[in-house]
Amino acid sequence: MAASELCVRSSRDLWTILLGRSALREPAQIEAELDRNWERLLQGLSFYKPPSTSAADKLKADKDTPQALKDFGLRISKLLGLDEQQSVQILQCYLQEDYRGTRNTLKAVLQDERQSQALLLKIADYYYEERLCVLRCVLHLLTYFQDERHPYRAEYSNCVSKLEKDLVSNYRRQFESLSKSEAPTWETHGILMTERQVSHWFVQCLKEQALLLEILFLYYAYFEMPPNDLSTFTRLFKEQGFGQRQTNRHLVDKSMDALVERIGYFSSLILVEGMDIDFLHKCALEDRTEQHQFFDQQDICKMLLTFGDISHHGPVLLAWVLLRHTLRPEEVSSVIRRLGHTTLQLGVFQYLTNMLQALGSTGNNCTASTARMCIYGLLSFVITSFEEETLGSQQHLINAACEVLAAPSLAELFWESNPNMGLGVILDCTVGLFPYKTGPLLQLLTALLSDKSTAKKVYTFLDKMSFYTEAYKHKPNDVISREDGTLWRRQTPKLLYPLGVGQTNLQMPQGCFGQVCEGKQLSVGEQGFLVRWEYSYSSWTLFTCELEMLLHVVSTADVLAHCERVKPILDLVHKIISTDWTVSDCLLPLTSRIYMLLQRLTSVINPPVNVITSCVNCLIALAARQPGKVWSSLHHTGFLPFASTPLTNMAQTVSAEGMKAGNYGNLLVLIEQPRGEYSVTIAFLRLVTTLVKGQLGSTQSRGLIPCVLLVLKEMLPAYHKWRYNTYGVRERIGCLILELVHAILNLSQEGDAPSLQSLCIYSLANTEAGQAVVNIMGVGVDTINMVLAAQPSSGGSEGPGQVLIQTVKLAFSVTNNVIRLKPQSDTASPLEQALTQHGGHGNNLIAVLAKYIYHKHDPALPRLAIQLLKRLATEFSLGEWSCLSVVLELLDSKQQGKYWCPPLLHRAALAFLHALWQDRRDSALSVLRTKEKFWDNLTTPLFGNLPPPSETTEPCVLESCAFVMKIIALEIYYVVSGVLDPSLKAALESFSTKRRYDFWSDYVRDLVCVACDGEEEGLRSLSESQMLISAWRTLLILSTSHSEVMHLKDDTVRQKLFMDVLEGTKAALLMSQSVFCLHLGSMMVTLLLILLKQWKRWIQGLNGQSAYITQLPQLLLCVCEMVQDEALTLIDSTRHTIQRGDVQEDGMETDSPHIQKDQQDSVCVLALHLSKELCRADEDGEQWLQVVRKLPVLPSVLSALELSMRSKQNLYFTEAALHLLLTLARTPQGAAAVAGAGVIQSICLPLLSVYEGPANGATQAFVRKSQDAPSWTGVYRLSLSLMESLLKTLRYNFINEALDFVGVHQERILQCLNAVRTVQSLACLDEADHTVGFLLQLSNFCKEWHFHLPQLLRDVQVNLCYLCQTCTYLLHSKKMLHHYLQAKNGEGLPPGPHPQHAVQPASKEQEEAESKALQAVQCSLLKILSKTLATLQHFTPDCCQILLDQSMDLAEYRTLFVLSFTTPAFDSDVAPSFGTLMATINVALSMLGEVCGVGLSSRSLLMFSMENCFYVLISQAVRCLKDPSVLPRDKQRLKQELSSELSTLLSTLFRFFRRGSPSSPASGLLPSAQTKPPTPGSKATPEGQEPFIQLVQAFIRHVQR
């Protein structure tokens, strides 16, 4: 037997593909799979052959299969009675899909008898599942092959056309064979065929029978059944007893009853469907009954005459009676009447109700809907053909009709059909008894309510009633009647309800006629008259009266009777509000009384649980739309748990001190738990969850704390121990509890404590509630598989298994969120201890959680399990060691890609390792690095060849490669190259020599192209593709600085990598304008620019450089077109939002999906960032000018920018646009284009809206925020930088605009200069830095400034002097600065990093963090000081000119510093003086001496500040000496002080220069005046040769004369 014959696709794999859960999703791929496997589907169960000598000989002759697998395959063949070759196939498929061991463990298992027997039984389970999956595939095809909405309808239809001919005969034979097959025994199938295994075999036999019949029923729903087939099926089902006369019926136990019933249901449905009642009805209406295929069929009639002993015969007899009554009305005989009587005796309508309920609760939804359609036709024709009185109990008929109407579209079909036929007859009968009996009509109308259109029809129907039926024991005195007593007339008006004056009521007017209904029976035990009055009224008013009556009699003996009348009303209200909310206002008189009703009913001794449940269900529907209103009305009723004392702290809250259980809590303990019925509890949980999801205010949410505490303290830890009467209720309650907790944990963070979220986090982390959640996760994948296997359905979407899966998923999500959100602590909480503890005897919880990777029914469950394991690995070292050995085994290169290590499991192992590297778990990393061949095994995926991106690749394979790249990058980055493991170095060298750089560069380039070109088709793997591209990008960026280690030194390879990145960038930007493509484009552009900068000398002269230069304009033009389009769209959406008044301060999104949202990753924002990066690469600005000439992109951006600033919307767009303009302003061409486009008109005035309050225009305070966070103050800072850059580039061409700007924003500018004294946050200092930088550029144009804004110039000069004094004081006194940061700026000194578990106390780290924060503030102050002094230099006379020019006009320059030499104080009342300048020089010298604490950049700034300070000091001193208004005495004092102080400073400077000093940045970093002395070189000049020192020496000599 060839290997290709063995490696066939399993049936389960085929079913997964057809469900759309696999990687094969293209229609062509689905068609190819069906073409390869349609014959297997046609064969069905006969695809699996019995053992044969020929098959055994072929297996023995096969050379490709290992002998151990052959031997074990023979044992499988013996146990299962299966063909020997197919047994080996089953074994191989099982090993590939379900086996959880390794190759070595498999060898050990096959050699050990006990373990091999256990493996045999698991393979038997797998084989049984395979047989069912073949049938599920066919059922799936029949379900959707005519569904126009299904994406594979055409492919399914083609396959069904191939199956159509022989499907019925094959499957019927298989069903007959199964029902007659003998049970296996240990003599025939080996010693493993125990009684338990025989029972297991028989359950499988029943499942297969039910599934075969389900397929046949669906088949005949689409294709006509020939009369011969009906006879055959009738005979077959009669012999088999509709499932009850199995050959092995002695094996049937109670657990199999549901399967036997299911076989009977489908047997009955097949026969009813085969009689084609719909066509019969059509023939009868058109008077052509002879055309029906059963017009003359006597054989079936003879067989049916023997029916009547089991309930499954009921629908068949009913259909046959209807058939003969319609086709041969003249032959209606006693036989037909007898059959009809037998049908009613069998309880046919009760049977139909039970059957449809059973099919609807578990199983294929299409099957249940098809069954309802079949029975709908039968019921409609039966009711039309026979008198209602002959059909038995009306209630049973109504129950069946309501169950039928649960099918989609049948309610709409009813309202569109003839009201005098079919179910319309039942509706008319129930109307005739209303409101004497409210239940039947309301039950039917509730079922007829399916969507908004039917809801309105039901509301209108009840709003306009024409008859009022009531019962009388005797004829009343206020009516007169005819002689025969059949017609009554009311002589006086009558209030229909004995309610008080002023309450809602109905009044029947005088003169109303009433018809006495003959033949209408009253309820059992009643005698009298039933009168139908001709009276028009609204039933909704009547319902209000009914509720009011119940409130009146709630404490009397009549309460139960009134509850029976009110419950259908409440159920209808719930259904109608849930379906159409617009009707709710009309129902306000009803819904407003529910709160009082709930309060009264829950307070009585024996509360009516069903009515209370209906009340709560109504409130759930209301709370979905009006949570605040429902809460405000509900919390006064006493129904919910409440707190009798205010909740002040978590300890008090968790202790439940002062908490009352409320009426619900008492009802749970006293009524529901003893009875084992929990309808109110289920409704209570849904109500609280709905209120939580309704985003109540903080006060209202805190009111829910007692409710949530009851759930966490009393329900979650104990609900699994309660008594339950109904299977599945326990699982449902658990699921609802976790849904509530999950909703709370997903709320936004609340400020007040204790809050709902903090309560949940604390309770789950520290109390029994958390252990209960851990126990739910500990259920394990095997238990889930057992529950799924026990379901009688054919793999439907509902049932106990699905509820259990959802519960476990919620438990994972809740646990993950609790660990993520809980406050950091040095000790592990009880929840964390339970998750990470090591149990004995294989009871390790981590191992249980890891095995969820094998779950295949719901892909979200393995994903959630992996996420939790990853968090445990990163948060707690306790979780690492239990996974390392498993992970290392999974990484073995010999196992990767084999059937015992599927790609998804390999990906999970790599994700775990990446989490360790990312979190720097050094202890675990050191262990991993020492493992033999660790790096070889880890890097194996990078040496494999993936199929081209245009073909299908498992997304997890891409993720695995990405994780490997990220781990390598982290290792290279953090570990010194000389210490790298030799095996990693060898792997990296091999990566280079084997040309893997070329392979991955080609692959990533093609991946970018395919992802962008076929985005709509490849949505499933977009995130994985982006992850791989990002990892490759990181690796390349790292290679620019670690080329030796990574062996990337070949210029040719570098050129290829560069060109591939260029091609990928073009693809991302030119093919699509989606957010995904822009993300890729952003990554590729930044990578391109980094490579261009780092590899420039290698790229120059190569073709790559010229290709890049020629392709840059195309990229830039594409991105700018995108920017223009998005900017115009943003303008429209912003205007629309402003007009609607939808600007929401709380950040909640509006309901309009077409409104463009401003987000950090929106298309518009990303496009702006990309254009900025491309403009930076355009060094001379020529490419940008070409774009500006072609596109009006700047006007569009500026218009959107202006509108965004005025409305204070689109923050991310505004920042991105300003960054682009700032980049353009660095070149003369770009600056001219920006200015010419009207930047000052778009920014100057609208910028006022950015920092002024919306109400009174008051300027916002200087907040203490991080300067990196996006904010509107950041927009203001960017605007200052833009003005500075434009003025610096354009100079006199922009001076008028700059003066306009400073004039408009002068108040903010002056406040900012003054605010440094009071606020030292980095954000405030950053704004001061930007402000002084702008003023520095503007100070170059003092004459123009003085001419236009003289007073502002004087104010700025004064404030700059005070700013100089403030900075000097703060830099001088570190302790005082530290005090101010702690006392005033809570965020000035950030707290230390969150401590990990089991680490040293954080006091030292806290000190380091504070020291770094202090240094950051000092650096900002120093930058501000240096720019301030450089600006003041322009406001004081030129030193050379004032020393040499005796005729200089001193009035042109004002005195900036007063004549005083006192130390500057931190007080605004003390004017800046010469002492301030001297102190500034001293501070600079002092900080220069602190070599360890000051970096080179800071030292350069200090030198620059000192130079400018000397300059300002000398200039101002000479001005004073020449000023005639200064007294001679003061001049002499000035000379003495300066001579003494400066001499001392010079001696200190000389000592400093002997040690060497850095050069001043001068005009490089901080531009100074053009007349400034030359900048010193980078090397220290000889003593006394520094130009500014020579200037000081000359000044000293001058004053000493």
JSON list of N, CA, C and O in Angstrom, two decimals, residues 416-444:
[
{"chain": "A", "resi": 416, "resn": "GLU", "atom": "N", "xyz": [-49.85, 37.37, 6.04]},
{"chain": "A", "resi": 416, "resn": "GLU", "atom": "CA", "xyz": [-50.12, 37.63, 4.63]},
{"chain": "A", "resi": 416, "resn": "GLU", "atom": "C", "xyz": [-51.14, 36.66, 4.04]},
{"chain": "A", "resi": 416, "resn": "GLU", "atom": "O", "xyz": [-51.60, 36.87, 2.92]},
{"chain": "A", "resi": 417, "resn": "SER", "atom": "N", "xyz": [-51.50, 35.61, 4.76]},
{"chain": "A", "resi": 417, "resn": "SER", "atom": "CA", "xyz": [-52.40, 34.59, 4.22]},
{"chain": "A", "resi": 417, "resn": "SER", "atom": "C", "xyz": [-53.86, 34.94, 4.54]},
{"chain": "A", "resi": 417, "resn": "SER", "atom": "O", "xyz": [-54.17, 35.90, 5.25]},
{"chain": "A", "resi": 418, "resn": "ASN", "atom": "N", "xyz": [-54.74, 34.09, 4.01]},
{"chain": "A", "resi": 418, "resn": "ASN", "atom": "CA", "xyz": [-56.18, 34.27, 4.19]},
{"chain": "A", "resi": 418, "resn": "ASN", "atom": "C", "xyz": [-56.55, 34.03, 5.66]},
{"chain": "A", "resi": 418, "resn": "ASN", "atom": "O", "xyz": [-56.29, 32.95, 6.19]},
{"chain": "A", "resi": 419, "resn": "PRO", "atom": "N", "xyz": [-57.17, 35.03, 6.35]},
{"chain": "A", "resi": 419, "resn": "PRO", "atom": "CA", "xyz": [-57.46, 34.85, 7.78]},
{"chain": "A", "resi": 419, "resn": "PRO", "atom": "C", "xyz": [-58.54, 33.81, 8.05]},
{"chain": "A", "resi": 419, "resn": "PRO", "atom": "O", "xyz": [-58.72, 33.40, 9.20]},
{"chain": "A", "resi": 420, "resn": "ASN", "atom": "N", "xyz": [-59.27, 33.40, 7.01]},
{"chain": "A", "resi": 420, "resn": "ASN", "atom": "CA", "xyz": [-60.35, 32.43, 7.20]},
{"chain": "A", "resi": 420, "resn": "ASN", "atom": "C", "xyz": [-59.90, 31.00, 6.94]},
{"chain": "A", "resi": 420, "resn": "ASN", "atom": "O", "xyz": [-60.73, 30.09, 6.87]},
{"chain": "A", "resi": 421, "resn": "MET", "atom": "N", "xyz": [-58.62, 30.80, 6.73]},
{"chain": "A", "resi": 421, "resn": "MET", "atom": "CA", "xyz": [-58.12, 29.46, 6.44]},
{"chain": "A", "resi": 421, "resn": "MET", "atom": "C", "xyz": [-56.91, 29.18, 7.33]},
{"chain": "A", "resi": 421, "resn": "MET", "atom": "O", "xyz": [-56.24, 30.09, 7.83]},
{"chain": "A", "resi": 422, "resn": "GLY", "atom": "N", "xyz": [-56.60, 27.90, 7.49]},
{"chain": "A", "resi": 422, "resn": "GLY", "atom": "CA", "xyz": [-55.42, 27.50, 8.22]},
{"chain": "A", "resi": 422, "resn": "GLY", "atom": "C", "xyz": [-55.45, 27.95, 9.67]},
{"chain": "A", "resi": 422, "resn": "GLY", "atom": "O", "xyz": [-56.48, 27.89, 10.35]},
{"chain": "A", "resi": 423, "resn": "LEU", "atom": "N", "xyz": [-54.29, 28.41, 10.13]},
{"chain": "A", "resi": 423, "resn": "LEU", "atom": "CA", "xyz": [-54.18, 28.83, 11.53]},
{"chain": "A", "resi": 423, "resn": "LEU", "atom": "C", "xyz": [-55.00, 30.07, 11.82]},
{"chain": "A", "resi": 423, "resn": "LEU", "atom": "O", "xyz": [-55.24, 30.40, 12.99]},
{"chain": "A", "resi": 424, "resn": "GLY", "atom": "N", "xyz": [-55.41, 30.80, 10.78]},
{"chain": "A", "resi": 424, "resn": "GLY", "atom": "CA", "xyz": [-56.30, 31.94, 10.98]},
{"chain": "A", "resi": 424, "resn": "GLY", "atom": "C", "xyz": [-57.61, 31.53, 11.64]},
{"chain": "A", "resi": 424, "resn": "GLY", "atom": "O", "xyz": [-58.23, 32.33, 12.36]},
{"chain": "A", "resi": 425, "resn": "VAL", "atom": "N", "xyz": [-58.04, 30.30, 11.39]},
{"chain": "A", "resi": 425, "resn": "VAL", "atom": "CA", "xyz": [-59.28, 29.81, 12.01]},
{"chain": "A", "resi": 425, "resn": "VAL", "atom": "C", "xyz": [-59.09, 29.70, 13.52]},
{"chain": "A", "resi": 425, "resn": "VAL", "atom": "O", "xyz": [-59.99, 30.06, 14.30]},
{"chain": "A", "resi": 426, "resn": "ILE", "atom": "N", "xyz": [-57.91, 29.22, 13.94]},
{"chain": "A", "resi": 426, "resn": "ILE", "atom": "CA", "xyz": [-57.64, 29.12, 15.38]},
{"chain": "A", "resi": 426, "resn": "ILE", "atom": "C", "xyz": [-57.61, 30.51, 16.00]},
{"chain": "A", "resi": 426, "resn": "ILE", "atom": "O", "xyz": [-58.15, 30.74, 17.09]},
{"chain": "A", "resi": 427, "resn": "LEU", "atom": "N", "xyz": [-56.97, 31.45, 15.31]},
{"chain": "A", "resi": 427, "resn": "LEU", "atom": "CA", "xyz": [-56.90, 32.81, 15.84]},
{"chain": "A", "resi": 427, "resn": "LEU", "atom": "C", "xyz": [-58.30, 33.39, 16.01]},
{"chain": "A", "resi": 427, "resn": "LEU", "atom": "O", "xyz": [-58.61, 34.02, 17.03]},
{"chain": "A", "resi": 428, "resn": "ASP", "atom": "N", "xyz": [-59.17, 33.14, 15.05]},
{"chain": "A", "resi": 428, "resn": "ASP", "atom": "CA", "xyz": [-60.53, 33.65, 15.14]},
{"chain": "A", "resi": 428, "resn": "ASP", "atom": "C", "xyz": [-61.29, 33.02, 16.31]},
{"chain": "A", "resi": 428, "resn": "ASP", "atom": "O", "xyz": [-62.06, 33.70, 17.00]},
{"chain": "A", "resi": 429, "resn": "CYS", "atom": "N", "xyz": [-61.05, 31.75, 16.54]},
{"chain": "A", "resi": 429, "resn": "CYS", "atom": "CA", "xyz": [-61.70, 31.09, 17.66]},
{"chain": "A", "resi": 429, "resn": "CYS", "atom": "C", "xyz": [-61.23, 31.65, 19.01]},
{"chain": "A", "resi": 429, "resn": "CYS", "atom": "O", "xyz": [-62.04, 31.83, 19.93]},
{"chain": "A", "resi": 430, "resn": "THR", "atom": "N", "xyz": [-59.94, 31.91, 19.11]},
{"chain": "A", "resi": 430, "resn": "THR", "atom": "CA", "xyz": [-59.43, 32.46, 20.38]},
{"chain": "A", "resi": 430, "resn": "THR", "atom": "C", "xyz": [-59.93, 33.89, 20.60]},
{"chain": "A", "resi": 430, "resn": "THR", "atom": "O", "xyz": [-60.18, 34.29, 21.74]},
{"chain": "A", "resi": 431, "resn": "VAL", "atom": "N", "xyz": [-60.09, 34.65, 19.50]},
{"chain": "A", "resi": 431, "resn": "VAL", "atom": "CA", "xyz": [-60.66, 36.00, 19.62]},
{"chain": "A", "resi": 431, "resn": "VAL", "atom": "C", "xyz": [-62.09, 35.92, 20.14]},
{"chain": "A", "resi": 431, "resn": "VAL", "atom": "O", "xyz": [-62.54, 36.75, 20.94]},
{"chain": "A", "resi": 432, "resn": "GLY", "atom": "N", "xyz": [-62.80, 34.87, 19.70]},
{"chain": "A", "resi": 432, "resn": "GLY", "atom": "CA", "xyz": [-64.20, 34.72, 20.13]},
{"chain": "A", "resi": 432, "resn": "GLY", "atom": "C", "xyz": [-64.34, 34.46, 21.62]},
{"chain": "A", "resi": 432, "resn": "GLY", "atom": "O", "xyz": [-65.42, 34.70, 22.18]},
{"chain": "A", "resi": 433, "resn": "LEU", "atom": "N", "xyz": [-63.28, 33.98, 22.27]},
{"chain": "A", "resi": 433, "resn": "LEU", "atom": "CA", "xyz": [-63.34, 33.72, 23.71]},
{"chain": "A", "resi": 433, "resn": "LEU", "atom": "C", "xyz": [-62.67, 34.81, 24.53]},
{"chain": "A", "resi": 433, "resn": "LEU", "atom": "O", "xyz": [-62.58, 34.70, 25.76]},
{"chain": "A", "resi": 434, "resn": "PHE", "atom": "N", "xyz": [-62.18, 35.85, 23.88]},
{"chain": "A", "resi": 434, "resn": "PHE", "atom": "CA", "xyz": [-61.45, 36.91, 24.58]},
{"chain": "A", "resi": 434, "resn": "PHE", "atom": "C", "xyz": [-62.40, 38.00, 25.06]},
{"chain": "A", "resi": 434, "resn": "PHE", "atom": "O", "xyz": [-63.33, 38.38, 24.32]},
{"chain": "A", "resi": 435, "resn": "PRO", "atom": "N", "xyz": [-62.26, 38.53, 26.27]},
{"chain": "A", "resi": 435, "resn": "PRO", "atom": "CA", "xyz": [-61.22, 38.23, 27.26]},
{"chain": "A", "resi": 435, "resn": "PRO", "atom": "C", "xyz": [-61.65, 37.24, 28.32]},
{"chain": "A", "resi": 435, "resn": "PRO", "atom": "O", "xyz": [-61.02, 37.21, 29.39]},
{"chain": "A", "resi": 436, "resn": "TYR", "atom": "N", "xyz": [-62.70, 36.48, 28.05]},
{"chain": "A", "resi": 436, "resn": "TYR", "atom": "CA", "xyz": [-63.07, 35.45, 29.01]},
{"chain": "A", "resi": 436, "resn": "TYR", "atom": "C", "xyz": [-61.86, 34.53, 29.26]},
{"chain": "A", "resi": 436, "resn": "TYR", "atom": "O", "xyz": [-61.56, 34.18, 30.40]},
{"chain": "A", "resi": 437, "resn": "LYS", "atom": "N", "xyz": [-61.19, 34.16, 28.17]},
{"chain": "A", "resi": 437, "resn": "LYS", "atom": "CA", "xyz": [-59.93, 33.44, 28.26]},
{"chain": "A", "resi": 437, "resn": "LYS", "atom": "C", "xyz": [-58.86, 34.27, 27.54]},
{"chain": "A", "resi": 437, "resn": "LYS", "atom": "O", "xyz": [-58.92, 34.41, 26.31]},
{"chain": "A", "resi": 438, "resn": "THR", "atom": "N", "xyz": [-57.96, 34.84, 28.30]},
{"chain": "A", "resi": 438, "resn": "THR", "atom": "CA", "xyz": [-56.92, 35.67, 27.68]},
{"chain": "A", "resi": 438, "resn": "THR", "atom": "C", "xyz": [-55.74, 34.84, 27.20]},
{"chain": "A", "resi": 438, "resn": "THR", "atom": "O", "xyz": [-55.07, 35.20, 26.23]},
{"chain": "A", "resi": 439, "resn": "GLY", "atom": "N", "xyz": [-55.49, 33.71, 27.85]},
{"chain": "A", "resi": 439, "resn": "GLY", "atom": "CA", "xyz": [-54.28, 32.94, 27.56]},
{"chain": "A", "resi": 439, "resn": "GLY", "atom": "C", "xyz": [-54.16, 32.47, 26.11]},
{"chain": "A", "resi": 439, "resn": "GLY", "atom": "O", "xyz": [-53.13, 32.70, 25.47]},
{"chain": "A", "resi": 440, "resn": "PRO", "atom": "N", "xyz": [-55.18, 31.78, 25.55]},
{"chain": "A", "resi": 440, "resn": "PRO", "atom": "CA", "xyz": [-55.02, 31.25, 24.19]},
{"chain": "A", "resi": 440, "resn": "PRO", "atom": "C", "xyz": [-54.69, 32.31, 23.15]},
{"chain": "A", "resi": 440, "resn": "PRO", "atom": "O", "xyz": [-53.77, 32.13, 22.34]},
{"chain": "A", "resi": 441, "resn": "LEU", "atom": "N", "xyz": [-55.43, 33.42, 23.15]},
{"chain": "A", "resi": 441, "resn": "LEU", "atom": "CA", "xyz": [-55.18, 34.45, 22.14]},
{"chain": "A", "resi": 441, "resn": "LEU", "atom": "C", "xyz": [-53.78, 35.05, 22.31]},
{"chain": "A", "resi": 441, "resn": "LEU", "atom": "O", "xyz": [-53.05, 35.21, 21.32]},
{"chain": "A", "resi": 442, "resn": "LEU", "atom": "N", "xyz": [-53.40, 35.37, 23.54]},
{"chain": "A", "resi": 442, "resn": "LEU", "atom": "CA", "xyz": [-52.11, 36.00, 23.75]},
{"chain": "A", "resi": 442, "resn": "LEU", "atom": "C", "xyz": [-50.96, 35.04, 23.47]},
{"chain": "A", "resi": 442, "resn": "LEU", "atom": "O", "xyz": [-49.90, 35.44, 22.97]},
{"chain": "A", "resi": 443, "resn": "GLN", "atom": "N", "xyz": [-51.15, 33.79, 23.77]},
{"chain": "A", "resi": 443, "resn": "GLN", "atom": "CA", "xyz": [-50.12, 32.79, 23.45]},
{"chain": "A", "resi": 443, "resn": "GLN", "atom": "C", "xyz": [-49.90, 32.71, 21.95]},
{"chain": "A", "resi": 443, "resn": "GLN", "atom": "O", "xyz": [-48.76, 32.67, 21.46]},
{"chain": "A", "resi": 444, "resn": "LEU", "atom": "N", "xyz": [-51.00, 32.72, 21.20]},
{"chain": "A", "resi": 444, "resn": "LEU", "atom": "CA", "xyz": [-50.90, 32.64, 19.74]},
{"chain": "A", "resi": 444, "resn": "LEU", "atom": "C", "xyz": [-50.29, 33.91, 19.16]},
{"chain": "A", "resi": 444, "resn": "LEU", "atom": "O", "xyz": [-49.43, 33.86, 18.26]}
]
